[in-house]
Tab-separated table of C-alpha atoms in Angstrom:
chain	number	residue	atom	x	y	z
A	59	GLU	CA	-16.595	11.004	6.479
A	60	ALA	CA	-13.509	10.941	4.284
A	61	GLY	CA	-11.072	8.101	4.889
A	62	VAL	CA	-7.313	8.128	5.267
A	63	ALA	CA	-5.705	9.517	2.127
A	64	GLN	CA	-2.283	8.510	0.838
A	65	SER	CA	-0.201	9.484	-2.147
A	66	PRO	CA	1.266	8.398	-4.390
A	67	ARG	CA	-0.358	4.981	-4.866
A	68	TYR	CA	2.664	3.599	-6.697
A	69	LYS	CA	6.315	4.582	-6.877
A	70	ILE	CA	9.278	3.024	-8.651
A	71	ILE	CA	12.786	4.259	-7.847
A	72	GLU	CA	16.336	3.050	-8.177
A	73	LYS	CA	18.368	2.053	-5.156
A	74	ARG	CA	20.155	4.909	-3.413
A	75	GLN	CA	17.477	7.376	-4.544
A	76	SER	CA	15.172	9.103	-2.094
A	77	VAL	CA	11.381	8.941	-1.886
A	78	ALA	CA	8.626	10.514	0.182
A	79	PHE	CA	5.110	9.379	0.980
A	80	TRP	CA	2.260	11.565	2.179
A	81	CYS	CA	-0.663	10.744	4.460
A	82	ASN	CA	-3.722	12.727	5.505
A	83	PRO	CA	-5.586	11.060	8.392
A	84	ILE	CA	-9.283	11.111	9.152
A	85	SER	CA	-10.331	14.498	10.482
A	86	GLY	CA	-10.137	14.618	14.261
A	87	HIS	CA	-7.897	11.568	14.610
A	88	ALA	CA	-4.993	12.479	16.853
A	89	THR	CA	-2.999	9.285	16.409
A	90	LEU	CA	-1.262	8.449	13.141
A	91	TYR	CA	0.689	5.312	12.233
A	92	TRP	CA	3.011	4.275	9.426
A	93	TYR	CA	3.316	0.555	8.673
A	94	GLN	CA	5.570	-1.317	6.285
A	95	GLN	CA	4.042	-4.400	4.642
A	96	ILE	CA	6.477	-6.590	2.756
A	97	LEU	CA	4.887	-8.918	0.201
A	98	GLY	CA	3.481	-12.023	1.877
A	99	GLN	CA	3.771	-10.607	5.399
A	100	GLY	CA	1.610	-8.724	7.845
A	101	PRO	CA	2.106	-5.001	8.374
A	102	LYS	CA	4.883	-3.927	10.739
A	103	LEU	CA	4.648	-0.667	12.665
A	104	LEU	CA	7.365	1.814	11.733
A	105	ILE	CA	6.306	4.880	13.700
A	106	GLN	CA	3.368	6.196	15.724
A	107	PHE	CA	2.497	9.854	16.303
A	108	GLN	CA	0.203	11.300	18.929
A	109	ASN	CA	-0.678	14.737	17.557
A	110	ASN	CA	2.742	15.924	16.349
A	111	GLY	CA	4.819	14.002	18.882
A	112	VAL	CA	6.447	10.602	18.340
A	113	VAL	CA	5.086	7.867	20.626
A	114	ASP	CA	6.872	4.828	19.196
A	115	ASP	CA	9.617	4.663	16.583
A	116	SER	CA	11.430	1.627	17.921
A	117	GLN	CA	11.166	-0.269	14.613
A	118	LEU	CA	12.035	2.653	12.332
A	119	PRO	CA	15.444	2.263	10.589
A	120	LYS	CA	16.544	5.727	11.573
A	121	ASP	CA	19.679	5.713	9.464
A	122	ARG	CA	17.548	5.940	6.308
A	123	PHE	CA	13.913	6.479	7.328
A	124	SER	CA	12.462	9.685	8.745
A	125	ALA	CA	8.940	10.863	9.389
A	126	GLU	CA	7.270	14.026	10.531
A	127	ARG	CA	3.802	15.187	11.338
A	128	LEU	CA	3.592	18.923	11.158
A	129	LYS	CA	0.762	20.646	13.018
A	130	GLY	CA	-0.576	17.270	14.123
A	131	VAL	CA	-2.413	16.545	10.881
A	132	ASP	CA	-0.648	15.444	7.674
A	133	SER	CA	2.411	13.257	7.816
A	134	THR	CA	5.325	12.507	5.521
A	135	LEU	CA	7.508	9.392	5.552
A	136	LYS	CA	10.859	9.634	3.773
A	137	ILE	CA	13.438	7.053	2.771
A	138	GLN	CA	16.938	8.223	1.893
A	139	PRO	CA	18.788	6.383	0.447
A	140	ALA	CA	16.494	3.518	-0.567
A	141	LYS	CA	17.617	-0.103	-0.584
A	142	LEU	CA	16.211	-3.055	-2.500
A	143	GLU	CA	14.746	-4.477	0.720
A	144	ASP	CA	12.619	-1.343	1.161
A	145	SER	CA	10.320	-2.599	-1.608
A	146	ALA	CA	6.972	-2.916	0.167
A	147	VAL	CA	3.564	-1.350	0.648
A	148	TYR	CA	3.601	1.561	3.073
A	149	LEU	CA	0.334	1.885	4.937
A	150	CYS	CA	-0.832	4.882	6.893
A	151	ALA	CA	-3.499	4.521	9.569
A	152	SER	CA	-5.183	6.813	12.067
A	153	SER	CA	-7.267	6.455	15.197
A	154	LYS	CA	-8.999	8.591	17.782
A	155	THR	CA	-7.501	9.069	21.201
A	156	GLY	CA	-9.203	8.198	24.448
A	157	GLY	CA	-8.602	4.486	24.376
A	158	SER	CA	-10.097	3.674	21.007
A	159	TYR	CA	-7.884	1.142	19.295
A	160	GLU	CA	-9.710	0.889	16.013
A	161	GLN	CA	-7.218	1.932	13.395
A	162	TYR	CA	-8.484	3.070	10.016
A	163	PHE	CA	-6.121	2.394	7.136
A	164	GLY	CA	-5.388	4.209	3.919
A	165	PRO	CA	-4.986	2.452	0.545
A	166	GLY	CA	-1.212	2.324	0.861
A	167	THR	CA	1.699	3.213	-1.393
A	168	ARG	CA	3.411	0.385	-3.246
A	169	LEU	CA	7.142	1.102	-3.484
A	170	THR	CA	9.396	-0.802	-5.852
A	171	VAL	CA	13.148	-0.272	-5.552
A	172	THR	CA	15.169	-1.506	-8.543
B	35	ALA	CA	7.505	-9.228	22.733
B	36	GLN	CA	4.109	-10.282	21.534
B	37	THR	CA	3.821	-12.633	18.576
B	38	VAL	CA	0.832	-13.580	16.446
B	39	THR	CA	0.700	-16.800	14.442
B	40	GLN	CA	-1.685	-17.712	11.666
B	41	SER	CA	-0.957	-21.308	10.724
B	42	GLN	CA	-3.150	-21.409	7.605
B	43	PRO	CA	-1.532	-19.503	4.718
B	44	GLU	CA	-4.497	-20.334	2.471
B	45	MET	CA	-8.081	-21.435	2.985
B	46	SER	CA	-10.970	-21.956	0.619
B	47	VAL	CA	-14.721	-22.230	1.134
B	48	GLN	CA	-17.766	-22.740	-1.009
B	49	GLU	CA	-20.176	-19.857	-1.297
B	50	ALA	CA	-22.857	-19.962	1.458
B	51	GLU	CA	-20.779	-22.324	3.598
B	52	THR	CA	-18.929	-21.630	6.858
B	53	VAL	CA	-15.183	-21.304	7.304
B	54	THR	CA	-12.994	-20.807	10.363
B	55	LEU	CA	-9.628	-19.046	10.312
B	56	SER	CA	-7.186	-19.778	13.121
B	57	CYS	CA	-4.963	-17.448	15.116
B	58	THR	CA	-2.806	-17.934	18.173
B	59	TYR	CA	-0.800	-15.332	20.021
B	60	ASP	CA	1.739	-15.085	22.769
B	61	THR	CA	1.704	-12.442	25.480
B	62	SER	CA	2.424	-12.045	29.166
B	63	GLU	CA	-0.184	-9.320	29.522
B	64	SER	CA	-3.639	-9.940	30.993
B	65	ASP	CA	-5.374	-7.037	29.298
B	66	TYR	CA	-5.202	-6.458	25.555
B	67	TYR	CA	-7.256	-6.309	22.380
B	68	LEU	CA	-7.509	-8.705	19.461
B	69	PHE	CA	-8.619	-7.872	15.942
B	70	TRP	CA	-9.357	-9.433	12.597
B	71	TYR	CA	-8.652	-7.250	9.585
B	72	LYS	CA	-9.553	-7.978	5.976
B	73	GLN	CA	-7.314	-6.844	3.112
B	74	PRO	CA	-8.782	-7.203	-0.383
B	75	PRO	CA	-6.630	-6.798	-3.522
B	76	SER	CA	-7.176	-3.035	-3.277
B	77	ARG	CA	-4.871	-3.223	-0.207
B	78	GLN	CA	-7.274	-1.265	2.010
B	79	MET	CA	-7.214	-2.864	5.449
B	80	ILE	CA	-10.737	-3.074	6.846
B	81	LEU	CA	-11.585	-3.906	10.448
B	82	VAL	CA	-13.817	-6.977	10.594
B	83	ILE	CA	-14.203	-7.551	14.313
B	84	ARG	CA	-12.513	-6.810	17.631
B	85	GLN	CA	-12.417	-8.461	21.039
B	86	GLU	CA	-11.406	-7.036	24.411
B	87	ALA	CA	-9.492	-9.602	26.458
B	88	TYR	CA	-11.374	-8.761	29.668
B	89	LYS	CA	-14.689	-9.711	28.064
B	90	GLN	CA	-15.629	-13.373	28.253
B	91	GLN	CA	-18.380	-13.044	25.681
B	92	ASN	CA	-17.250	-13.710	22.137
B	93	ALA	CA	-17.681	-10.793	19.746
B	94	THR	CA	-20.062	-11.080	16.804
B	95	GLU	CA	-20.618	-8.817	13.834
B	96	ASN	CA	-23.334	-10.010	11.455
B	97	ARG	CA	-21.910	-13.090	9.671
B	98	PHE	CA	-18.585	-12.825	11.494
B	99	SER	CA	-17.930	-14.207	14.953
B	100	VAL	CA	-14.907	-15.129	17.009
B	101	ASN	CA	-14.013	-17.945	19.366
B	102	PHE	CA	-11.783	-16.338	21.987
B	103	GLN	CA	-9.998	-18.790	24.274
B	104	LYS	CA	-7.897	-16.644	26.611
B	105	ALA	CA	-6.189	-19.476	28.468
B	106	ALA	CA	-5.214	-21.150	25.227
B	107	LYS	CA	-4.297	-17.778	23.648
B	108	SER	CA	-6.433	-18.625	20.666
B	109	PHE	CA	-8.610	-16.262	18.608
B	110	SER	CA	-10.346	-17.819	15.614
B	111	LEU	CA	-12.668	-16.118	13.137
B	112	LYS	CA	-15.787	-17.835	11.843
B	113	ILE	CA	-17.400	-16.579	8.664
B	114	SER	CA	-20.927	-17.895	8.131
B	115	ASP	CA	-22.821	-17.896	4.836
B	116	SER	CA	-19.639	-17.019	2.938
B	117	GLN	CA	-20.007	-14.577	0.076
B	118	LEU	CA	-17.805	-13.928	-2.948
B	119	GLY	CA	-16.974	-10.523	-1.487
B	120	ASP	CA	-15.405	-12.182	1.547
B	121	ALA	CA	-12.466	-13.308	-0.586
B	122	ALA	CA	-9.400	-11.473	0.731
B	123	MET	CA	-6.337	-11.749	2.926
B	124	TYR	CA	-7.318	-11.896	6.589
B	125	PHE	CA	-4.957	-10.702	9.301
B	126	CYS	CA	-5.191	-11.393	12.987
B	127	ALA	CA	-3.728	-8.605	15.134
B	128	TYR	CA	-2.847	-8.100	18.795
B	129	GLY	CA	-3.261	-4.663	20.344
B	130	GLU	CA	-1.547	-3.440	23.482
B	131	THR	CA	-3.502	-1.448	26.040
B	132	SER	CA	-0.441	0.502	27.168
B	133	GLY	CA	-0.143	2.007	23.729
B	134	SER	CA	-1.761	1.517	20.386
B	135	ARG	CA	0.803	-0.752	18.768
B	136	LEU	CA	-0.717	-3.539	16.674
B	137	THR	CA	1.213	-6.740	16.016
B	138	PHE	CA	-0.057	-8.587	12.962
B	139	GLY	CA	0.103	-12.227	11.957
B	140	GLU	CA	1.293	-13.369	8.545
B	141	GLY	CA	-2.205	-13.556	7.112
B	142	THR	CA	-4.558	-16.182	5.652
B	143	GLN	CA	-5.611	-15.906	2.021
B	144	LEU	CA	-9.295	-16.838	1.778
B	145	THR	CA	-10.782	-17.950	-1.520
B	146	VAL	CA	-14.550	-18.219	-1.927
B	147	ASN	CA	-15.649	-20.603	-4.676
B	148	PRO	CA	-18.996	-20.035	-6.413
């Protein structure tokens, strides 16, 4: 079974530029999550999708971050414009529905904003 | 809001010995899940073990076991017969039953000395 795929693995941009990250969850997993992990900290949930609907985006900075999950499969997380404090690893995870809370994580994208 | 605290930023253990990582959490809920995740330098978060709060029996998974003290809101991870491959950042996480949100601690960096 293929794991959660993410791209790119690394990205360096200047502040005020825009960037997008892509995630492909495990086949059959209806729930998809995006986490932000700042260096030295634990991951923080940004947004959670159930199929293609948003379940929780309470910690998403909506003035600059956006995310979508078309057709309930792949997802894209965008930052526009980026700030220095957005430098972090962005992790995508997926899980099955039906009460299973085991989240499977992708390798992450390391973003550096200069 | 739930909080998770890992009071040991770094721990070290000799190969083949036993080490215990500490975690405490704060919640007003009676039903929830607790997890330990491992994050090696590759950044891939890997589930180590999980515990349902309604179960009194402590979870075990091969060399990994937990000591779950619900009243004390404590959830420690014991690694027996430590191996070099166990070296990683370990995160304790709290999972809500009303949704799938995970709240992570700050992590404990485990070093295994040969």
